[in-house]
Amino acid sequence: MRQAGLGQWIKRIVLALLLLLAMVGLGLWFFLRGSLAQLDGRRSAPGLSGTASVVRDGQGVPTISGSDRKDVAYATGFVHAQDRYFQMDLLRRVASGELAELFGARALPMDREHRLHRFRARAEAALQAMPAADRQLLERYVAGVNDGLNNLGTRPFEYALIRVSPRPWSAADSLLVFWAMYFDLQGNLEGRELARGWLREHATPEQLAVLLPESTQWDVPLDVPANLATDQAASRANHLPTNLPQAAAAAPAPGAPFPDQAPAWWGKSASPEGAASGRVAALDGRDGAQWHGMVGSNNWAVAGSRSQGGGAIVADDMHLGIQLPHIWYRAVLMVPDGHGATRRVAGVTLPGVPLVVVGSNGHVAWGFTNSYGDYADLVTLETDPAHPGKLRTPAGWETPVAHQESILVKDAASETFVVRETSLGPVREVAGRSYALHWVAHARGAVNFVAAGLETASTVDDALAVANRSGLPAQNFVAGDSKGNIGWTIAGPLPRRAQPGLASTFPLAGETQAAGWNGLLSPDAYPAVRNPADGQLSTANSRQLMGAGHGKLGDGGFDLGARAHQVRGAVAALGAKTDEQGVYSVALDDRALFMAGWRDRALAALDDQAVAAGDARGAQRAAARELLRKSWSGHASVESVGYRISRSFMWSLYELLYGGASAEMGKLAGKADMAAASSRWPVVVARLLDEQPAGWLPPQYASWKELQLAAIDHAVAELTRDGKPLAGATWGERNRQEIAHPIASAAPALRRWLTAPADPLPGDSHMPRVAGRKFGQSERMVVSPGKEEQGIFNMPGGQSGHPLSPFFLAGHADWVSGKPTPFLPGAARHTLTFVKP
């Protein structure tokens, strides 16, 4: 009896515990659901001029209408906050150096680095200078954001997980979102300056002319007329192109002659064991080398003369880091123009800002790519005991202003951070030297709301004028209008340089030229290209101009041009007449035109003598040769082993030749290495292998062939690490997406709900379809203004940042497969209406 009674009690206790767990789980589920966005209903909204509405389709894409532009801004802020508030919070905190308030001491290094720029103080100053109409628009957006946050049933789930309450949004926060994009799009400039300065100090001018070429045979500048036949042939060919565009006399020579000797650091490995180890650090995309060569964005346009509908067709795919929720938020804004008409502005918005970033307004469509111009300098500052407390700039002695910055730290005492600021920018200490960081992002006018004028632009000329006056990180701006015109210019501030020609040379911190700009270039002096004879324009982060206009941009890390070359060739190959489907196909072009040359070089090195050795190394070489021949599709396809071997071979050569120098540069800054100093290094190495100058062969190798075989051996060793078979080293095995919510690392138990499927992705750098594990085409857009119903769009994430929302990953599978889905939202499924109290 006692045993039976004890058993019953155990059963009761177990059932009670299970019931308790179920109640806790149910409570957690209800808590999480409480922070889902309101999709339907009627809300009272103070400050409205009339009514506003948010009509969502089956993927959660809203069409936002209102009685006036300010009401549309209010409703936009409301949906941004309800779907994406935590993302918005991260953006403002990244820019202002306030992440430690959320994540504790582990975020302090980034906060210290970013607080140096004092962007919150700059945002407050920019607000005071903002035109009244822009300020009113922004204030209504802010009101909508805070009402959207406060009207969630519970705080966004991320704050519950990290045990922090969300802070209200402010007008300054929206400006900080712009500055967050400065870090994202121009954050490489300081590391590049340091890397190139190190090279200048450790190489002769003749060696630098080889190591840092200003352009390559891949470049397709907009101001050099194109030969479409040549471009089409190059785009179809599966090898390194040998012909330049027409008017090649205006294009650069392939490179300066090699001097007799290489620099002293040339050919030294990053590790003491070097080549003897048979290992090459992180060459196959692991660790920090993963994103080498991953720079961002393509856009292109065809004129009405080449479109079946007679209007221009504009395409855009911006390459960015990808996570959940996605950076972009799709929306259609129905904007009253004040004269009884309404503009439908469709595209993507950036949560935190009430504007469409890229899209179409029915008359003009536009898109961006990062321009990679030279927009920052490190200026050496000198000290002298005779001038205590002063620093000498190229303009003379001055006393820097000291600003006390307090960094709040979660679960710890706050930290006081002192920023010293000169007339040229804040003081940066690197390797015992003091520099002023002279960055366009610090200038007045670096951030503004002028881009709102794109909503009402009616012609390409209107749009280009708006772009030139816009306050955002300087971008290549390509636009087309419904009448068939197309144009390019720069959107965002450009520095006004005293000697523009020096902007593209090898900047060494401390030289007079490093402080060679003062203020911003006047918008009427910006370069522009309109309606070229071939009826197309395209940019892909490489050198855009070969003539005098280049000096206004400078070189801040241009891509080497292979992707731009392939984009232009693919657009030319569309023929005399094309449509949206044809233009969209360029975004999915994953042909390995650039990597084919490296495959050819690897195969040439792997001759019968190289594979004849009867040991394991000979067997691996033979296996590599077989896979290079048979597992090669001519594309960066997921099943290709040959593509991956070719890519690893190229990066093995990078490590063998530049590894030691890159390690030294890395001591100056985390983003400083040879790839930062020049993305054109593969062209330099290719020239070396072709010309084989005796003084540049590292002494540990008996011949250039031996160097290449060493690189192949290193690549194979990396690909077969941990006993993996070489035949299983497909590109898809390496290029498998790792897209997750940033909170996933803090909540491992929820990781499966906070990540996208680990799908293998075709594509890579140096081709239009850029794809990496956490980097790639952040959206694909093709649209002809006035014919938006025929437009195409997809992106890797959904509208909501909430894993319980049906919109969390809506559309993701279409992006993975490249399925062309409609640019405009579908049928209405939900309606939320705002009315005056």
C-alpha atoms as one frame of an Amber mdcrd trajectory, in Angstrom:
protein
   0.000   0.000   0.000   2.774   2.402   0.870   4.630   1.630  -2.394   1.442
   2.126  -4.422   0.792   5.442  -2.664   4.365   6.600  -3.293   4.033   5.743
  -6.972   0.858   7.763  -7.228   2.560  10.737  -5.612   5.498  10.494  -8.027
   3.079  10.433 -10.956   1.281  13.451  -9.561   4.549  15.363  -9.093   5.689
  14.538 -12.634   2.326  15.574 -14.060   2.448  18.785 -12.034   5.932  19.550
 -13.329   4.847  18.850 -16.900   1.817  21.054 -16.428   4.024  23.792 -14.968
   6.409  23.516 -17.906   3.493  23.643 -20.313   2.140  26.737 -18.580   5.562
  28.385 -18.694   5.880  27.510 -22.386   2.382  28.774 -23.079   3.102  31.951
 -21.155   6.322  32.458 -23.100   4.457  31.827 -26.353   1.801  34.408 -25.447
   4.514  36.845 -24.350   6.331  36.488 -27.662   3.106  36.855 -29.619   2.403
  40.033 -27.713   5.178  41.808 -29.627   3.781  40.942 -33.060   2.699  43.868
 -35.206  -0.946  44.909 -35.401  -2.143  44.132 -38.929  -5.836  45.076 -38.855
  -8.111  47.487 -37.063  -8.651  51.165 -36.469  -6.420  53.348 -34.303  -6.608
  56.885 -33.011  -3.439  58.837 -33.844  -2.890  62.353 -32.444  -1.436  64.869
 -34.879  -2.885  63.455 -38.086  -4.086  65.881 -40.733  -6.751  63.445 -41.890
  -6.604  59.663 -42.149  -3.833  57.227 -42.969  -3.861  53.544 -43.783  -1.511
  50.585 -44.044  -2.707  47.890 -46.436  -0.550  44.730 -46.419  -0.383  41.896
 -48.913   0.203  38.217 -48.195   3.930  38.774 -47.586   3.363  41.721 -45.259
   4.453  44.358 -47.782   2.564  47.580 -46.921   1.025  50.207 -49.145   0.951
  53.316 -46.970  -1.444  56.181 -47.723  -2.255  59.423 -45.962  -3.930  62.791
 -46.285  -0.539  64.479 -46.627   3.161  63.527 -46.640   3.449  63.909 -42.880
   0.621  61.441 -42.288   2.390  58.961 -44.578   5.571  59.491 -42.538   3.671
  58.817 -39.299   2.248  55.527 -40.605   5.655  54.522 -41.986   7.224  55.075
 -38.585   4.465  53.032 -36.942   5.022  49.950 -39.126   8.815  50.268 -38.979
   8.708  50.200 -35.194   6.225  47.346 -34.924   8.128  45.145 -37.376  11.768
  46.217 -36.880  12.376  48.278 -33.714  15.319  46.254 -32.435  17.027  46.542
 -35.823  16.508  50.307 -35.744  17.940  50.432 -32.236  21.080  48.578 -33.338
  21.618  50.961 -36.250  21.482  54.094 -34.098  23.702  52.484 -31.442  26.295
  51.311 -33.975  26.592  54.868 -35.250  26.684  56.527 -31.833  28.863  53.982
 -30.001  26.159  52.917 -27.543  26.005  49.141 -27.972  27.493  48.373 -24.543
  24.284  49.680 -22.971  22.573  46.625 -24.506  25.320  43.995 -24.552  27.741
  44.903 -21.784  31.510  45.154 -21.753  32.027  42.914 -24.799  30.699  45.758
 -26.973  33.117  48.347 -25.540  35.839  48.009 -28.215  33.395  48.896 -30.996
  31.810  51.641 -28.894  35.188  53.245 -28.248  36.062  53.093 -31.937  32.758
  54.613 -33.048  32.390  57.121 -30.193  35.565  58.734 -31.528  33.394  60.330
 -34.216  30.795  61.811 -31.829  28.020  61.253 -34.337  25.247  61.775 -31.787
  26.490  65.306 -31.149  26.797  65.837 -34.916  23.240  64.579 -35.365  21.910
  67.077 -32.846  23.755  69.867 -34.653  22.413  68.688 -38.026  18.864  68.801
 -36.650  19.267  72.459 -35.760  20.291  73.239 -39.344  17.537  71.151 -40.944
  14.912  73.010 -43.008  11.594  73.361 -41.185   9.668  71.168 -43.639  12.163
  68.320 -43.320  12.154  68.630 -39.535   8.350  68.456 -39.421   8.353  65.368
 -41.643  10.941  63.737 -39.422   9.069  64.615 -36.218   5.895  62.986 -37.542
   7.891  59.888 -38.436   9.355  59.834 -34.907   5.861  60.148 -33.416   4.778
  57.156 -35.481   7.802  55.127 -34.376   7.158  55.723 -30.687   3.414  55.081
 -31.007   4.177  51.855 -32.878   6.578  50.738 -30.146   4.288  51.706 -27.274
   1.268  49.997 -28.826   2.865  46.575 -29.014   1.287  44.180 -26.515   4.716
  43.482 -24.992   8.180  44.898 -25.597  10.021  43.407 -28.605  11.214  39.921
 -27.695  14.918  40.769 -28.104  14.796  43.152 -25.125  13.251  40.462 -22.917
  16.085  38.087 -23.807  18.809  40.597 -22.926  16.871  42.038 -19.950  16.776
  45.643 -21.172  13.910  48.043 -21.817  13.780  49.794 -25.213  14.588  53.487
 -25.287  12.230  55.830 -27.209  13.172  57.013 -30.686  14.295  60.587 -31.369
  14.778  62.723 -34.464  18.559  62.550 -33.967  18.326  58.753 -34.061  17.039
  58.852 -37.631  20.092  60.851 -38.684  22.299  58.327 -36.889  20.889  55.626
 -39.164  22.519  57.478 -42.078  25.829  57.544 -40.197  25.530  53.812 -39.519
  25.576  53.409 -43.298  28.732  55.556 -43.474  30.435  52.969 -41.282  29.099
  50.151 -43.432  29.990  51.704 -46.786  33.113  53.753 -45.993  34.421  51.963
 -42.908  37.245  50.440 -44.957  38.908  53.791 -45.651  40.961  54.118 -42.480
  42.402  50.603 -42.772  43.156  51.235 -46.430  45.001  54.459 -45.606  47.124
  52.658 -43.005  47.846  49.715 -45.293  48.917  51.936 -48.178  50.972  54.096
 -45.839  52.816  50.986 -44.619  53.498  49.985 -48.204  54.774  53.456 -49.031
  57.254  53.167 -46.195  58.377  49.666 -47.204  58.643  49.902 -50.985  60.228
  52.134 -53.594  58.103  54.317 -55.902  58.888  51.928 -58.781  57.726  48.941
 -56.729  54.577  50.795 -55.659  53.721  51.533 -59.266  53.525  47.765 -59.815
  51.908  46.805 -56.509  49.227  49.506 -56.557  48.003  49.881 -60.138  45.429
  52.618 -60.624  43.386  50.534 -63.069  43.402  47.229 -64.919  42.421  45.775
 -68.268  39.123  44.744 -66.659  37.962  48.324 -66.059  35.067  49.658 -68.143
  34.925  53.374 -67.244  31.776  55.267 -68.140  33.657  58.037 -69.941  35.430
  55.647 -72.351  33.119  54.713 -75.251  32.254  51.043 -75.320  32.708  48.678
 -78.217  29.680  46.441 -77.763  31.044  43.711 -80.019  34.216  43.514 -77.957
  32.280  43.532 -74.702  29.918  40.809 -75.895  32.799  38.650 -77.041  34.577
  39.123 -73.709  31.424  38.288 -71.790  30.949  35.069 -73.744  34.576  34.030
 -73.559  35.593  31.874 -70.640  39.082  33.225 -70.185  40.879  36.405 -69.240
  39.969  39.058 -71.853  42.836  40.347 -73.941  41.091  43.334 -75.545  40.209
  46.646 -73.986  37.113  48.684 -74.884  37.224  50.879 -77.947  39.229  54.086
 -77.499  41.820  52.025 -75.679  44.282  54.862 -76.105  42.372  56.608 -73.330
  42.430  53.505 -71.144  45.276  52.527 -68.791  48.273  50.439 -69.707  48.205
  46.908 -68.235  50.772  47.921 -65.635  54.094  49.578 -64.897  57.269  47.586
 -65.691  58.617  45.423 -62.882  61.746  46.887 -61.274  64.768  44.636 -60.843
  64.009  43.738 -57.229  60.919  43.094 -55.158  60.482  44.688 -51.700  62.261
  43.024 -48.786  58.986  41.669 -47.363  57.907  40.072 -50.642  57.175  36.332
 -50.499  57.386  36.019 -46.716  54.620  34.045 -45.019  52.475  35.402 -42.216
  53.640  32.584 -39.901  57.187  31.492 -38.997  56.668  28.000 -40.397  55.467
  29.515 -43.702  55.588  27.283 -46.704  57.139  24.419 -44.770  53.908  23.888
 -42.842  51.849  23.080 -45.903  49.069  25.162 -44.388  47.738  28.520 -45.399
  45.725  30.515 -42.896  42.026  30.972 -43.658  42.390  30.870 -47.424  39.131
  29.092 -48.129  36.864  31.639 -46.542  37.204  30.675 -42.898  37.643  33.215
 -40.148  38.446  36.805 -41.074  39.469  36.086 -44.669  35.935  35.047 -45.520
  34.964  38.343 -47.093  38.164  39.129 -48.985  37.086  40.485 -52.337  33.472
  40.885 -51.261  32.575  44.455 -52.149  29.191  45.693 -52.869  26.631  46.303
 -55.491  25.686  46.310 -59.158  23.309  48.562 -61.017  22.580  49.023 -64.688
  20.057  50.691 -66.933  19.040  50.381 -70.557  17.648  53.371 -72.412  14.272
  53.489 -74.081  15.993  52.946 -77.433  16.802  49.403 -76.264  13.661  48.521
 -74.273  10.604  46.894 -75.775   8.332  49.291 -73.893  10.130  52.502 -74.869
  10.903  53.583 -71.308  14.182  53.095 -69.473  14.649  49.897 -67.442  16.672
  50.217 -64.218  18.172  47.290 -62.289  19.847  47.364 -58.891  21.279  44.797
 -56.490  23.103  46.268 -53.513  25.599  43.905 -51.866  25.651  44.068 -48.083
  26.036  41.876 -45.042  22.885  39.803 -44.681  21.168  38.907 -41.423  17.677
  38.630 -39.972  15.725  40.788 -39.989  16.923  42.002 -43.345  18.303  45.523
 -43.648  15.656  46.639 -46.165  11.917  46.985 -45.594   9.717  46.899 -48.685
   7.014  49.535 -48.949   4.829  51.492 -51.328   4.297  55.106 -50.241   1.320
  56.898 -51.748   2.648  60.445 -51.540   0.257  63.427 -52.036   1.993  66.109
 -54.065  -0.029  69.011 -52.622  -1.779  69.671 -55.934  -4.468  67.026 -55.772
  -2.361  64.238 -57.288  -0.617  61.281 -55.651   2.730  59.696 -56.512   3.137
  55.961 -55.957   6.709  55.508 -54.725   7.607  51.822 -54.531  10.830  50.187
 -53.451  12.745  49.570 -50.248  13.019  51.719 -47.147  15.624  51.627 -44.384
  13.931  51.270 -40.971  14.740  54.410 -39.033  14.229  56.732 -42.027  10.886
  57.680 -43.673  12.150  57.566 -47.292  12.289  55.059 -50.139  15.993  54.339
 -50.688  15.843  52.738 -54.144  12.783  52.259 -56.283  10.468  53.999 -58.733
   8.007  56.888 -58.484   6.197  56.178 -61.755   8.270  58.724 -63.681  11.837
  57.939 -62.568  13.467  54.767 -61.220  16.842  54.784 -59.488  19.404  52.566
 -57.785  22.735  52.804 -55.943  26.105  51.113 -55.771  28.889  52.082 -53.405
  31.292  54.428 -55.194  34.479  53.518 -53.258  35.956  56.975 -53.731  38.681
  58.491 -51.568  36.671  60.240 -48.872  38.978  60.031 -45.837  42.581  60.937
 -45.052  44.827  60.266 -42.085  46.795  63.437 -41.413  49.932  63.170 -39.286
  49.904  65.368 -36.181  53.176  66.444 -34.590  53.983  67.354 -30.975  56.716
  69.524 -29.531  57.609  70.217 -25.862  57.796  73.856 -26.815  54.051  73.767
 -27.563  52.502  71.858 -24.634  48.957  70.652 -25.241  49.129  71.565 -28.923
  49.275  69.513 -32.108  50.665  70.644 -35.433  48.583  70.057 -38.542  49.694
  70.993 -42.072  48.038  74.353 -41.396  49.928  75.026 -38.161  49.701  74.527
 -34.392  46.337  74.209 -32.686  44.907  73.083 -29.354  42.555  70.127 -29.801
  39.179  70.324 -28.076  38.648  67.600 -25.465  35.180  66.045 -25.248  34.198
  63.823 -22.322  32.119  60.941 -23.647  30.358  58.643 -21.176  29.725  55.099
 -22.404  26.976  53.321 -20.481  27.720  49.639 -19.886  25.109  47.037 -19.025
  25.767  45.363 -15.641  28.894  47.480 -15.085  30.011  50.996 -14.291  29.978
  53.511 -17.124  33.241  54.338 -18.836  34.506  57.845 -19.559  36.057  58.215
 -22.955  37.947  61.365 -23.965  37.841  62.424 -27.607  40.361  65.025 -28.763
  39.227  66.851 -31.867  41.205  69.066 -34.231  40.004  71.231 -37.098  40.690
  68.274 -39.391  38.858  65.700 -37.305  39.249  63.554 -34.196  42.683  62.360
 -33.080  43.489  58.720 -33.734  46.507  57.001 -32.122  48.108  54.227 -34.188
  51.458  52.538 -33.489  52.790  55.493 -31.505  51.705  58.098 -34.039  48.913
  60.641 -33.821  46.646  61.274 -36.796  43.634  63.424 -37.482  40.929  61.401
 -39.198  39.726  63.773 -41.906  36.530  62.074 -43.111  33.719  63.450 -45.232
  31.264  61.885 -42.763  32.269  64.604 -40.272  31.454  67.473 -42.619  28.360
  69.630 -42.331  25.945  68.369 -44.919  27.162  64.766 -44.674  23.608  63.820
 -43.661  20.386  65.469 -44.821  16.909  64.643 -46.144  17.375  66.052 -49.657
  16.889  62.537 -51.086  13.182  62.942 -50.329  13.109  64.976 -53.554  13.423
  61.709 -55.512   9.767  61.053 -54.671   8.660  63.863 -56.960  11.435  63.825
 -59.597   9.902  63.611 -63.091  12.988  63.299 -65.292  16.493  61.882 -65.100
  17.852  65.431 -64.898  15.619  66.102 -61.876  16.839  62.933 -60.185  20.539
  63.613 -60.838  20.190  67.111 -59.363  18.604  65.676 -56.214  21.313  63.017
 -55.974  24.140  65.570 -56.098  22.706  67.466 -53.110  21.803  64.427 -50.990
  23.445  63.777 -47.637  24.339  60.079 -47.621  27.517  58.004 -48.145  28.661
  58.839 -51.692  27.085  56.370 -54.103  27.012  55.656 -57.806  23.530  56.787
 -58.776  21.958  55.329 -61.922  18.487  56.475 -62.967  16.112  56.123 -65.881
  12.831  57.832 -66.715   9.599  56.890 -68.426  10.658  58.769 -71.581  13.647
  56.467 -72.020  16.488  58.678 -70.705  19.225  57.231 -68.499  21.953  58.911
 -66.445  24.738  58.418 -63.892  26.235  60.673 -61.263  27.352  60.586 -57.628
  24.767  60.864 -54.861  26.242  62.168 -51.622  28.980  64.579 -50.559  32.338
  64.688 -52.345  35.434  66.377 -50.885  36.704  69.517 -52.587  40.360  68.713
 -53.206  42.971  71.387 -53.810  44.871  68.992 -56.091  42.340  66.473 -57.414
  44.958  64.501 -59.317  46.597  63.441 -56.068  43.442  61.791 -54.797  44.155
  58.603 -56.707  47.875  58.242 -55.951  49.384  56.375 -53.029  48.429  58.346
 -49.898  50.938  58.234 -47.093  49.680  59.548 -43.778  51.645  62.656 -42.949
  52.226  64.034 -46.436  50.799  67.408 -47.320  48.424  65.846 -49.814  46.772
  63.909 -46.969  45.077  67.141 -45.917  44.420  68.085 -49.499  40.682  68.720
 -49.272  38.737  71.473 -47.624  34.956  71.473 -47.524  32.624  69.805 -49.973
  32.489  69.979 -53.740  29.702  72.123 -55.159  26.877  69.967 -56.605  27.124
  71.732 -59.972  30.714  70.448 -60.292  29.783  66.774 -59.953  30.615  64.455
 -62.860  27.673  62.991 -64.779  26.981  60.817 -67.831  23.694  61.028 -69.727
  22.280  58.915 -72.535  25.448  57.226 -73.854  25.377  56.124 -77.493  25.229
  52.411 -76.667  22.004  52.874 -74.703  23.249  51.415 -71.429  24.933  52.396
 -68.171  26.297  50.165 -65.424  28.412  50.411 -62.290  29.875  47.711 -60.058
  32.231  49.475 -57.629  35.202  49.661 -59.992  36.843  52.760 -61.448  33.958
  54.748 -62.987  35.909  57.466 -64.817  39.192  57.614 -66.673  39.233  61.336
 -67.439  39.421  64.490 -65.337  36.308  63.630 -63.355  38.144  60.759 -61.683
  40.110  63.173 -59.500  36.873  64.388 -57.933  36.241  60.889 -56.625  39.702
  59.460 -56.061  40.296  55.787 -55.338  39.076  54.599 -51.959  39.272  50.894
 -52.747  37.755  50.310 -56.167  37.018  46.736 -57.128  39.423  45.469 -59.779
  36.767  45.690 -62.505  36.053  42.065 -63.470  32.493  42.224 -62.174  31.866
  45.576 -63.863  33.253  44.166 -67.111  30.968  41.145 -66.890  27.905  43.258
 -66.061  28.478  45.537 -69.031  29.111  42.624 -71.368  25.992  40.818 -70.162
  23.817  43.919 -70.621  25.287  44.454 -74.106  24.516  40.831 -74.953  20.803
  41.470 -74.305  20.744  42.922 -77.806  18.956  45.785 -79.481  15.657  45.273
 -77.652  15.048  43.738 -74.239  12.524  43.635 -71.412  12.449  43.321 -67.613
  13.037  39.564 -67.683  16.116  39.980 -69.836  17.503  42.774 -67.676  16.850
  40.690 -64.534  18.867  37.774 -65.935  22.066  39.799 -65.553  21.688  39.737
 -61.745  21.850  35.922 -61.797  24.946  35.725 -64.015  27.363  33.442 -62.151
  29.751  32.691 -65.022  33.307  32.338 -63.773  34.954  34.553 -66.394  37.497
  35.928 -63.933  38.302  32.655 -62.180  38.695  30.805 -65.488  42.128  32.352
 -65.928  43.233  30.983 -62.563  41.945  27.547 -63.481  43.990  27.699 -66.698
  47.117  28.628 -64.732  46.587  25.815 -62.236  46.136  23.285 -65.033  49.273
  24.540 -66.789  51.296  24.028 -63.594  49.824  20.564 -63.045  51.562  18.982
 -66.024  52.566  15.333 -66.208  55.859  15.986 -64.436  54.099  17.722 -61.521
  51.786  14.776 -60.875  54.380  12.044 -61.553  55.639  11.759 -57.968  54.630
   8.432 -56.479  53.829   9.886 -53.062  50.654  11.312 -51.509  51.421  14.793
 -52.834  51.550  13.511 -56.403  48.255  11.697 -55.909  46.599  14.840 -54.568
  47.908  16.885 -57.470  46.558  14.319 -59.899  43.189  14.411 -58.164  43.171
  18.212 -58.302  43.967  18.169 -62.031  41.180  15.705 -62.704  38.656  17.798
 -60.777  39.794  21.010 -62.447  39.068  19.360 -65.768  35.857  17.480 -65.028
  34.212  19.329 -62.126  34.190  22.692 -63.848  31.012  24.139 -65.326  32.330
  27.572 -66.226  30.179  28.934 -63.387  30.450  29.409 -59.624  27.950  26.576
 -59.328  27.282  24.744 -56.087  28.403  21.354 -57.438  31.731  22.573 -58.844
  34.935  21.420 -57.153  37.050  22.903 -59.916  35.796  26.389 -59.165  36.677
  26.068 -55.507  40.164  24.702 -56.227  40.835  27.564 -58.648  39.705  30.142
 -56.104  41.785  28.587 -53.316  44.817  28.453 -55.631  44.544  32.207 -56.216
  44.220  32.972 -52.511  47.122  30.620 -51.685  49.316  32.757 -53.909  48.076
  35.818 -52.032  49.212  34.287 -48.747  52.562  33.094 -50.082  53.429  36.464
 -51.608  51.657  39.006 -49.392  51.029  37.111 -46.141  53.905  38.571 -44.141
  53.158  42.134 -45.249  49.468  41.711 -44.489  50.305  40.515 -40.982  52.370
  43.648 -40.375  49.613  45.886 -41.721  47.131  44.085 -39.495  49.053  45.260
 -36.445  48.048  48.814 -37.371  44.316  48.127 -37.795  42.048  45.126 -38.085
  40.971  46.043 -41.615  44.465  46.769 -42.903  46.021  44.206 -45.253  47.149
  43.917 -48.836  43.622  43.288 -50.108  42.557  46.548 -48.450  45.538  48.363
 -49.940  44.577  47.209 -53.437  41.798  44.929 -54.605  43.755  44.690 -57.871
  46.378  42.361 -56.386  45.175  39.344 -58.458  45.993  41.255 -61.649  49.469
  41.985 -60.279  50.042  38.312 -59.455  48.716  37.241 -62.870  51.223  39.590
 -64.535  54.007  38.125 -62.419  53.164  34.589 -63.481  52.974  35.654 -67.124
  56.104  37.855 -67.237  58.156  36.023 -64.545  60.617  38.821 -63.636  63.644
  37.192 -62.018  63.974  39.639 -59.142  60.409  38.948 -57.969  60.623  35.176
 -57.543  60.814  34.515 -53.761  64.209  32.871 -53.018  62.663  29.758 -51.415
  61.351  28.648 -54.813  63.538  27.381 -57.639  61.093  28.479 -60.337  57.772
  30.166 -60.924  56.266  26.766 -61.573  57.449  25.591 -58.156  55.762  28.619
 -56.558  52.491  27.778 -58.298  52.718  24.127 -57.291  53.337  25.179 -53.702
  50.161  27.276 -53.870  48.216  24.331 -55.307  49.553  22.036 -52.580  48.534
  24.552 -49.944  45.077  24.907 -51.462  44.557  21.141 -51.562  45.777  20.802
 -47.968  43.257  23.419 -46.888  40.390  21.810 -48.797  41.147  18.355 -47.398
  41.642  19.558 -43.852  40.363  17.136 -41.180  40.474  14.243 -43.619  37.853
  15.549 -46.045  38.016  14.094 -49.556  38.969  16.594 -52.223  36.110  15.418
 -54.431  33.666  16.554 -51.737  35.049  20.101 -51.614  32.312  21.592 -53.758
  31.670  25.298 -53.985  28.259  24.766 -52.398  29.848  22.996 -49.421  31.836
  26.142 -48.727  29.339  28.769 -49.930  26.482  27.790 -47.638  24.490  30.678
 -46.231  24.706  31.508 -42.535  21.982  34.122 -42.147  20.818  34.629 -38.570
  19.229  37.140 -36.223  21.946  38.942 -34.216  20.284  37.834 -30.988  20.703
  34.150 -31.947  24.139  33.971 -30.318  22.640  35.220 -27.039  19.785  32.680
 -27.193  21.177  29.382 -28.546  17.964  27.544 -27.610  16.068  29.730 -30.072
  18.657  29.590 -32.835  16.656  27.248 -35.082  13.820  29.797 -35.144  16.167
  32.731 -35.660  18.121  31.501 -38.686  17.480  30.923 -42.364  18.030  27.483
 -43.941  21.700  26.728 -44.661  21.198  26.576 -48.417  24.215  26.336 -50.749
  24.465  29.401 -52.966  25.821  29.773 -56.487  27.808  32.907 -57.239  30.850
  34.657 -55.799  32.794  37.903 -56.037  34.041  39.083 -59.463  30.743  38.177
 -61.134  27.294  39.815 -61.080  25.743  37.198 -58.777  27.760  38.013 -55.671
  27.072  35.483 -52.929  28.806  34.612 -49.675  27.834  33.046 -46.407  26.661
  36.290 -44.843  27.085  38.683 -47.731  25.470  39.150 -51.095  22.681  40.707
 -53.118  20.578  42.412 -50.459  17.823  42.973 -53.017  17.264  42.429 -56.718
  15.160  45.083 -58.424  14.264  45.590 -62.071  11.684  48.238 -62.967  10.664
  50.518 -65.807   9.102  53.722 -64.394   5.428  53.893 -65.245   5.342  50.129
 -65.819   5.895  49.000 -62.236   3.358  46.179 -62.664   5.909  44.453 -64.918
   8.762  45.002 -62.461  10.704  42.292 -60.622  11.912  42.166 -57.041  13.188
  39.778 -54.392  15.297  39.957 -51.248  16.730  37.461 -48.725  14.558  38.335
 -45.721  10.949  39.093 -44.949   9.224  42.173 -43.602   9.089  41.246 -39.931
  11.914  40.785 -37.468   9.744  38.495 -35.339  10.250  34.715 -35.747   6.567
  34.014 -34.988   5.415  36.322 -37.779   4.386  34.712 -41.082   6.422  37.490
 -42.716   9.732  36.637 -40.990  11.207  34.717 -43.945   8.532  35.474 -46.529
  10.165  35.611 -49.956  13.493  34.179 -48.811  13.202  30.989 -50.866  12.504
  33.043 -53.993  15.733  34.981 -53.418  17.737  31.772 -52.963  16.398  30.291
 -56.212  16.477  33.604 -58.096  12.773  33.387 -58.886  11.563  36.684 -60.425
   8.679  37.857 -58.240   6.539  41.008 -58.641   7.952  44.409 -57.790   4.598
  45.654 -56.473   2.677  44.138 -53.545  -0.041  41.578 -54.184  -3.702  41.610
 -53.205  -4.672  43.269 -49.920  -4.899  40.907 -46.949  -4.785  43.269 -43.972
  -5.801  46.898 -43.385  -4.867  49.115 -40.459  -6.458  52.574 -40.408  -5.333
  55.643 -38.434  -7.799  58.423 -37.660  -7.725  61.707 -35.790  -8.878  61.482
 -32.129
